[in-house]
PDB file of C-alpha atoms in Angstrom:
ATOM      1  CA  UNK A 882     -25.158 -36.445 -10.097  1.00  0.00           C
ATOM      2  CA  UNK A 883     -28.780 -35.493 -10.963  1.00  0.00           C
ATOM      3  CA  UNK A 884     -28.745 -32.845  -8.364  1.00  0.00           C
ATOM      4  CA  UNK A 885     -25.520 -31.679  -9.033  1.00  0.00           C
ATOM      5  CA  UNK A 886     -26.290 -31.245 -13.075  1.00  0.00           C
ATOM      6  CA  UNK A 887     -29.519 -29.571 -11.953  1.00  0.00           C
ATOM      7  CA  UNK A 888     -27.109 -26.951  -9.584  1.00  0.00           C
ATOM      8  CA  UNK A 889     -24.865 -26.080 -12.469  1.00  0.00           C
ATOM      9  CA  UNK A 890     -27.825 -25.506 -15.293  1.00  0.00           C
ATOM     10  CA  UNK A 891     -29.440 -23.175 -12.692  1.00  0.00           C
ATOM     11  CA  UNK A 892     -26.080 -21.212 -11.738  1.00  0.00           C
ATOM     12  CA  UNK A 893     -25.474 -20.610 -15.376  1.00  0.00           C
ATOM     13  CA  UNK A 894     -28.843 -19.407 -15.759  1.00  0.00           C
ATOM     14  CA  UNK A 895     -28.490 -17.365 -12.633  1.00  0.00           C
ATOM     15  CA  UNK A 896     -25.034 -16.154 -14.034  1.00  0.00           C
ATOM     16  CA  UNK A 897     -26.532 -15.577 -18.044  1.00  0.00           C
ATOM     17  CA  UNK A 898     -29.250 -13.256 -16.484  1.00  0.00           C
ATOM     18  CA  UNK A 899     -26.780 -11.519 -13.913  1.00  0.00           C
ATOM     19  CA  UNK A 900     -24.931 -10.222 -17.085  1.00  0.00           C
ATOM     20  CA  UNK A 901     -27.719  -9.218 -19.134  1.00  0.00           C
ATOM     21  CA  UNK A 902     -28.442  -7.186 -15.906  1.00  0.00           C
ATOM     22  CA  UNK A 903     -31.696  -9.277 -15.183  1.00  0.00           C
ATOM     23  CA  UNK A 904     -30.527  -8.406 -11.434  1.00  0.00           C
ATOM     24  CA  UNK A 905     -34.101  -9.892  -9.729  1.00  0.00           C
ATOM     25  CA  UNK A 906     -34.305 -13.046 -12.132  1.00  0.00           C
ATOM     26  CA  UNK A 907     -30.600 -13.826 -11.286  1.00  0.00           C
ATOM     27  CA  UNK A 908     -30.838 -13.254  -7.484  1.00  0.00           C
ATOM     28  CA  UNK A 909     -33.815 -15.523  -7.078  1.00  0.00           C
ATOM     29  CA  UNK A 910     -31.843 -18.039  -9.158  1.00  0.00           C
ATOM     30  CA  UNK A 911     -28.848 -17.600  -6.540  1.00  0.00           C
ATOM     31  CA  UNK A 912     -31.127 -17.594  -3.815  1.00  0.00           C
ATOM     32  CA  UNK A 913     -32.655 -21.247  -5.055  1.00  0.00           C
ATOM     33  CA  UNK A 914     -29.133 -22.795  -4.882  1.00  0.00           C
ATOM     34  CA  UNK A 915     -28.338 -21.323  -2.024  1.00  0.00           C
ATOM     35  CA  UNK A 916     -31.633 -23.083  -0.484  1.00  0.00           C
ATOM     36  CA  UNK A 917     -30.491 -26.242  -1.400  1.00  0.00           C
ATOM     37  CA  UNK A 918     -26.488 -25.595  -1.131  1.00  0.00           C
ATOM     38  CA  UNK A 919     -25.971 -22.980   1.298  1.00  0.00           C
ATOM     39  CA  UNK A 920     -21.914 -23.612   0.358  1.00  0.00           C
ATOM     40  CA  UNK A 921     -22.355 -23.172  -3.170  1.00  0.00           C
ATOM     41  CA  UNK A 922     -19.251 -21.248  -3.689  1.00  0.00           C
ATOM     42  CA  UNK A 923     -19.848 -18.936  -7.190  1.00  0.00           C
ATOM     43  CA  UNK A 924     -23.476 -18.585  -5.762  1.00  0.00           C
ATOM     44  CA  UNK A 925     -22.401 -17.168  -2.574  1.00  0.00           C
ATOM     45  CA  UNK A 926     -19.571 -14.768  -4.315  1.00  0.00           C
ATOM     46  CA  UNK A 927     -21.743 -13.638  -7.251  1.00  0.00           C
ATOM     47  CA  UNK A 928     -25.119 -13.269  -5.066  1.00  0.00           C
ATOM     48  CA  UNK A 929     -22.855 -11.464  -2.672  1.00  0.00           C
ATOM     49  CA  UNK A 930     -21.528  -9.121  -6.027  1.00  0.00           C
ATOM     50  CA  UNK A 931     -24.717  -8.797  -7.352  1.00  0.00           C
ATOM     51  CA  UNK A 932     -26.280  -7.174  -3.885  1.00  0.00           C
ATOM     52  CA  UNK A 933     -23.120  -4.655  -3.929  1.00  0.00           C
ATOM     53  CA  UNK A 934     -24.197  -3.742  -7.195  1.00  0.00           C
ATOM     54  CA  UNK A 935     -27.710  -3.013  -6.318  1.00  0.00           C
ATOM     55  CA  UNK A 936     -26.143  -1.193  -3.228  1.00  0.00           C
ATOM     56  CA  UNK A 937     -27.533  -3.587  -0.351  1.00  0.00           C
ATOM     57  CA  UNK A 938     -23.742  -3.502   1.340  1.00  0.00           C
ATOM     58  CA  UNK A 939     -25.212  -4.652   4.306  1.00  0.00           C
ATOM     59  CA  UNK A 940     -26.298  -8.039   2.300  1.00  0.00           C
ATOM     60  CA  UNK A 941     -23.049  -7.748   0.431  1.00  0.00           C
ATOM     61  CA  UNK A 942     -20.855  -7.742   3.011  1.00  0.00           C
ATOM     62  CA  UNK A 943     -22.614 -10.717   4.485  1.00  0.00           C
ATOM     63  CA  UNK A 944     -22.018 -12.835   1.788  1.00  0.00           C
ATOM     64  CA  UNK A 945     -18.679 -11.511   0.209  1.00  0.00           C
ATOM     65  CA  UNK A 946     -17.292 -12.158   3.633  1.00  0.00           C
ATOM     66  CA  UNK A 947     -18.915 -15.964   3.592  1.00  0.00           C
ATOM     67  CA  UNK A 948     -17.295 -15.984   0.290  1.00  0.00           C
ATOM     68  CA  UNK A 949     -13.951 -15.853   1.856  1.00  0.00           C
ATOM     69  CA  UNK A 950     -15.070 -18.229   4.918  1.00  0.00           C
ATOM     70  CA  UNK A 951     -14.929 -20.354   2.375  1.00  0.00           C
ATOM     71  CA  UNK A 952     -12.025 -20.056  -0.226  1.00  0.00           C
ATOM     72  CA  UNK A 953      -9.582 -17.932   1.584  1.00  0.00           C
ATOM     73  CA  UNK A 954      -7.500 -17.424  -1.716  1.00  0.00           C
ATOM     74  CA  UNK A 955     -10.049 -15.818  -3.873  1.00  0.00           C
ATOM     75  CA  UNK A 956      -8.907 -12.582  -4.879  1.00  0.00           C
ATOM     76  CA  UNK A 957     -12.071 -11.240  -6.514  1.00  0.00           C
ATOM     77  CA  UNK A 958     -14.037 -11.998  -3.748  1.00  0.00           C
ATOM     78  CA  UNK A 959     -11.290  -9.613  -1.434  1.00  0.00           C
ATOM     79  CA  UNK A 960     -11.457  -7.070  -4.114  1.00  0.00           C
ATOM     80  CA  UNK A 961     -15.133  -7.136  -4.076  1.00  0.00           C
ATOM     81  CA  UNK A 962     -15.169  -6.713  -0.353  1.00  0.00           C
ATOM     82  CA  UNK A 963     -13.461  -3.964  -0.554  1.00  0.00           C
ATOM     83  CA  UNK A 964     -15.136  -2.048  -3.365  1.00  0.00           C
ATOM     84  CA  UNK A 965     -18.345  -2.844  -0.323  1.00  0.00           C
ATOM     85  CA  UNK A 966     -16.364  -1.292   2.595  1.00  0.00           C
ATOM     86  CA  UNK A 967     -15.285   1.983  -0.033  1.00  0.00           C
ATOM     87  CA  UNK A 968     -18.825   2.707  -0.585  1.00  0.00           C
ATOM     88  CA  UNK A 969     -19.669   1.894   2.940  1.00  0.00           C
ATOM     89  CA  UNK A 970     -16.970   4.717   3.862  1.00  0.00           C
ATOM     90  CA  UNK A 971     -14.926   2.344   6.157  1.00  0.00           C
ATOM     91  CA  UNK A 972     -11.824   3.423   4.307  1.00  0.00           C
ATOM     92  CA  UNK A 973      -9.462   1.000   6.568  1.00  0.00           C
ATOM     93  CA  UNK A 974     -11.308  -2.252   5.973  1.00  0.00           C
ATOM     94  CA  UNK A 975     -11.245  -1.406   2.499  1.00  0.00           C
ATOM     95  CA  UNK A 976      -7.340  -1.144   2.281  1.00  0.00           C
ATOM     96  CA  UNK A 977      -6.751  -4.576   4.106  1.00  0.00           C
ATOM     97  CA  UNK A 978      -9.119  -5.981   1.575  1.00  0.00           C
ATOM     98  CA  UNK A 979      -7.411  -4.519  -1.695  1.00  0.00           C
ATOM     99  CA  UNK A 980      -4.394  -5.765  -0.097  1.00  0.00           C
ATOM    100  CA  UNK A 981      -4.921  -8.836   0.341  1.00  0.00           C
ATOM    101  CA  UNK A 982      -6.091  -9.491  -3.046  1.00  0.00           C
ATOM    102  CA  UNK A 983      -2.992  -8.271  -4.204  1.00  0.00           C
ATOM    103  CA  UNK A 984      -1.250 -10.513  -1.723  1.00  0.00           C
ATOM    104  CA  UNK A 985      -3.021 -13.282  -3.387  1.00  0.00           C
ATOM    105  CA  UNK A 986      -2.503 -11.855  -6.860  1.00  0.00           C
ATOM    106  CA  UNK A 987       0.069  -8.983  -7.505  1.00  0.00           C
ATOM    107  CA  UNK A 988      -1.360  -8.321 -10.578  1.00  0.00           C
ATOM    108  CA  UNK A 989      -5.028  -7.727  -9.845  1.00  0.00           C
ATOM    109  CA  UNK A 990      -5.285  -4.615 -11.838  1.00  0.00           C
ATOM    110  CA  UNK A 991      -8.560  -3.874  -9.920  1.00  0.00           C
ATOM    111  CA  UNK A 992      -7.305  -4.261  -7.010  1.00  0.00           C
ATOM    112  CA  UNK A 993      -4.226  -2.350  -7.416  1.00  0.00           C
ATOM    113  CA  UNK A 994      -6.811   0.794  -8.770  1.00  0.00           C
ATOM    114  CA  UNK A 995      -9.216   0.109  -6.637  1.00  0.00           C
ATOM    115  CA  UNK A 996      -6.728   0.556  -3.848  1.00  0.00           C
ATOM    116  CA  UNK A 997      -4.997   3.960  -5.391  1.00  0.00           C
ATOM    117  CA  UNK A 998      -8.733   5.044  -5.425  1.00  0.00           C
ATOM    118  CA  UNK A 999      -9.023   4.927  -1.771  1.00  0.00           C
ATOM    119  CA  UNK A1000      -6.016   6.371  -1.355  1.00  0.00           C
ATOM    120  CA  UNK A1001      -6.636   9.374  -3.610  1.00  0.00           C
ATOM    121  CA  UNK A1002     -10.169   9.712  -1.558  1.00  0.00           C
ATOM    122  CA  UNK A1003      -8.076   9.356   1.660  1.00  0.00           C
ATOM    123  CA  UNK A1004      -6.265  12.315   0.327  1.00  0.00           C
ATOM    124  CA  UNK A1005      -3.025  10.223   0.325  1.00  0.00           C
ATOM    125  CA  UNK A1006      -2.258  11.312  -2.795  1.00  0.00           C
ATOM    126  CA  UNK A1007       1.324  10.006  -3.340  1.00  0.00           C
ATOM    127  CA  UNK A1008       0.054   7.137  -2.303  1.00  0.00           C
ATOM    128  CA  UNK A1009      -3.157   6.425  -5.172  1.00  0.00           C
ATOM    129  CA  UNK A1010      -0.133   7.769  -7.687  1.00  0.00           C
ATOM    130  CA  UNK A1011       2.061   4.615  -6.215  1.00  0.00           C
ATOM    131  CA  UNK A1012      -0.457   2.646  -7.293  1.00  0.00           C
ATOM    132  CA  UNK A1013      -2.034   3.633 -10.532  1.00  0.00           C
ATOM    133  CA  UNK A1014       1.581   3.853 -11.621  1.00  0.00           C
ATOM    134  CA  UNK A1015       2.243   0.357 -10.803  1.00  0.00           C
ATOM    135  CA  UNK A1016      -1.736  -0.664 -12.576  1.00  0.00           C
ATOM    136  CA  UNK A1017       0.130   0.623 -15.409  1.00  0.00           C
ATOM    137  CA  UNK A1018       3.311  -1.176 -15.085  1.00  0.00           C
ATOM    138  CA  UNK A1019       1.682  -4.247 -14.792  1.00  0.00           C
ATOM    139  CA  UNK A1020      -0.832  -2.948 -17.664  1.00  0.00           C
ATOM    140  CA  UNK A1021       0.209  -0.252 -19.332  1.00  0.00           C
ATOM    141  CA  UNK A1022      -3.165  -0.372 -21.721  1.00  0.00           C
ATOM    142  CA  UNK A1023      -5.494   0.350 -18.674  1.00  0.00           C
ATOM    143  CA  UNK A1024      -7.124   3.222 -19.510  1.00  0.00           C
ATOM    144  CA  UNK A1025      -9.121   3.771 -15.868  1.00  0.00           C
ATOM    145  CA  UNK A1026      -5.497   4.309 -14.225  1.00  0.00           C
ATOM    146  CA  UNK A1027      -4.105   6.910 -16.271  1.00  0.00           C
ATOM    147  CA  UNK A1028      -8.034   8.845 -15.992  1.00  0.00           C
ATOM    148  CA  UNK A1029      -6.995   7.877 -12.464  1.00  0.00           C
ATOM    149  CA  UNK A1030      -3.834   9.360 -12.444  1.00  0.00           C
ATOM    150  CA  UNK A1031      -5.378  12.669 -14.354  1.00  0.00           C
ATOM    151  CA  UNK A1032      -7.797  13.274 -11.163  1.00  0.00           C
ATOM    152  CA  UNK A1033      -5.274  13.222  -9.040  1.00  0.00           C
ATOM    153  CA  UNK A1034      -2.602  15.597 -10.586  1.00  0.00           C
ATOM    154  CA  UNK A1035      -6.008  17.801 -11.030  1.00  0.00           C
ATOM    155  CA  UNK A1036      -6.372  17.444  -7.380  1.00  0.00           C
ATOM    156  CA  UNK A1037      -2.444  18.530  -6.940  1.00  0.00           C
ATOM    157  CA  UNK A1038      -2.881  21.481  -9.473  1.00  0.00           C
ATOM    158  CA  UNK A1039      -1.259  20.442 -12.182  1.00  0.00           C
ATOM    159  CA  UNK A1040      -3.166  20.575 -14.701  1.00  0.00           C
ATOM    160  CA  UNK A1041      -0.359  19.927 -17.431  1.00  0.00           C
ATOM    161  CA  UNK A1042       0.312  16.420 -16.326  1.00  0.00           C
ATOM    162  CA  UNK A1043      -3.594  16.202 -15.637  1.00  0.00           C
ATOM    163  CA  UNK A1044      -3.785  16.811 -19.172  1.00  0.00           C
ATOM    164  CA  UNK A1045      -1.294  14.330 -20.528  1.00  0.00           C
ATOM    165  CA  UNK A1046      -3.103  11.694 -18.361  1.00  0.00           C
ATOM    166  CA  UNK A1047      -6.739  12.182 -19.479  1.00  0.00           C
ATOM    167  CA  UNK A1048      -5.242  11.828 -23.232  1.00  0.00           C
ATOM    168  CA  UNK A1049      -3.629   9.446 -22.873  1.00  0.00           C
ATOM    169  CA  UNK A1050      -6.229   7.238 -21.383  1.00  0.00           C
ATOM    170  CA  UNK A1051      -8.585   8.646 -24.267  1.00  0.00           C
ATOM    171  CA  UNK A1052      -6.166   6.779 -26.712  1.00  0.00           C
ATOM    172  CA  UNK A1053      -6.322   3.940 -24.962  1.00  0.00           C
ATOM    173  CA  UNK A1054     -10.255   3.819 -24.451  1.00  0.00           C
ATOM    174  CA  UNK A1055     -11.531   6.908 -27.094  1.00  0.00           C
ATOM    175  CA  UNK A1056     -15.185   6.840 -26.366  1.00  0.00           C
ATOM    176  CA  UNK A1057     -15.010   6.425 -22.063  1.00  0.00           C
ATOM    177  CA  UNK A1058     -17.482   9.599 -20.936  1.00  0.00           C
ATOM    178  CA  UNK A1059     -16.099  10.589 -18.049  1.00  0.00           C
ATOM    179  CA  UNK A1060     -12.101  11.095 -19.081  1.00  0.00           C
ATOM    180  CA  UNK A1061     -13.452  13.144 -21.746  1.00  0.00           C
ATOM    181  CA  UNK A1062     -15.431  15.462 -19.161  1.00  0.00           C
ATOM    182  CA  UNK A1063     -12.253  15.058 -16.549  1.00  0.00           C
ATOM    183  CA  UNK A1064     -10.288  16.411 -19.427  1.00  0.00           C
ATOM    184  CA  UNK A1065     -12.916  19.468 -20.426  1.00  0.00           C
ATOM    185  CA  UNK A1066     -13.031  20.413 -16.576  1.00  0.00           C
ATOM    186  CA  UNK A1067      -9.637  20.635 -16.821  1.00  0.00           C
ATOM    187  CA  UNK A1068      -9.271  22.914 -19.927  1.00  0.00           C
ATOM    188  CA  UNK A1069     -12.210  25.423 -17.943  1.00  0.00           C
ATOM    189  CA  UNK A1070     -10.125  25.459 -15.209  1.00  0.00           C
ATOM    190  CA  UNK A1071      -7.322  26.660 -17.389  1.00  0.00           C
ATOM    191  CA  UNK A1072      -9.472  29.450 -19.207  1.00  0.00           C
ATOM    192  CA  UNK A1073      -9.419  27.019 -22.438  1.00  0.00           C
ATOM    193  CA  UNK A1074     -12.970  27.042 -23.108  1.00  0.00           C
ATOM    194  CA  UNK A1075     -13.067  26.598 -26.261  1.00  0.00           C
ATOM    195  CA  UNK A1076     -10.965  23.149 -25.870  1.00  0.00           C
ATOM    196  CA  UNK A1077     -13.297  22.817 -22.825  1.00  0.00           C
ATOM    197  CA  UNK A1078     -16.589  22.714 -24.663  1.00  0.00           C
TER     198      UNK A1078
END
């Protein structure tokens, strides 16, 4: 009991400074149950998270993949995987991983636009659209799709629907940096500088 209370008051800890991106404090904290509970579950997944965040995807990997030794069914810790294998450029790996979190949950809206993303850098184009489109279907405030959706009419050429896509995410999520310069490239490409600048 003592042990376990003592677990749980370090994880959250561990978990308080992950988000306040303390990323050292919260990985030795992870690392200290893992000494004592090499099973500890959220330790393993968010350990294994935390290194793909500070781009060790060799560590990452390792873990993320323990992570699913040992509850099959999570579908963040699939997701996360593959977000690992995208970066890592195994393209493949990180299909069958988006997959399977949507297996688990078909309405991982990560997973679904995580998946159209690897797509749209596999130049399978119709393919990321399939997806984003059904991110928004299941979600139609989720503003990262329709940026999504903008990039890849951009990458098609048409700039018009590009357009309608990087507004339309802009509603949704007005002050998000990158739509905003997705949409100004856009508008330069056009010869609409002014709109552009």
């Amino acid at each position: 009991m003592n042990q376990n209370t003592n677990v749980e008051k370090t994880f959250s800890l561990a978990l308080e400074n992950h988000q306040k991106n303390n990323l050292k404090k919260a990985e030795d904290l992870y690392k200290q149950i893992l000494a004592e509970n090499p099973s500890h579950y959220q330790s393993v997944f968010f350990l294994g998270t935390l290194f793909a965040q500070s781009k060790k995807f060799d560590l990452a990997k390792q873990l993320l993949n323990k992570a699913i030794t040992i509850n099959k069914k999570d579908s963040n810790a699939h997701n996360n995987l593959g977000l690992v294998y995208r970066d890592l450029g195994q393209l493949e790996k990180a299909i069958d991983c988006f997959e399977k979190s949507i297996q688990i949950e078909p309405k991982h809206l990560d997973a679904h636009n995580n998946l159209g993303l690897v797509y749209k850098d596999s130049k399978e184009l119709q393919k990321a659209i399939d997806c984003f489109e059904k991110t928004i279907e299941i979600e139609p405030r989720y503003a990262l799709a329709y940026s999504n959706l903008g990039l890849v009419y951009r990458d098609l050429g048409q700039l018009e629907k590009a357009i309608d896509y990087f507004e339309k995410a802009i509603g949704i999520k007005p002050n998000h940096v990158g739509t905003h310069n997705n949409l100004g490239l856009v508008y330069r490409d056009l010869g609409q500088l002014e709109k552009a600048i």
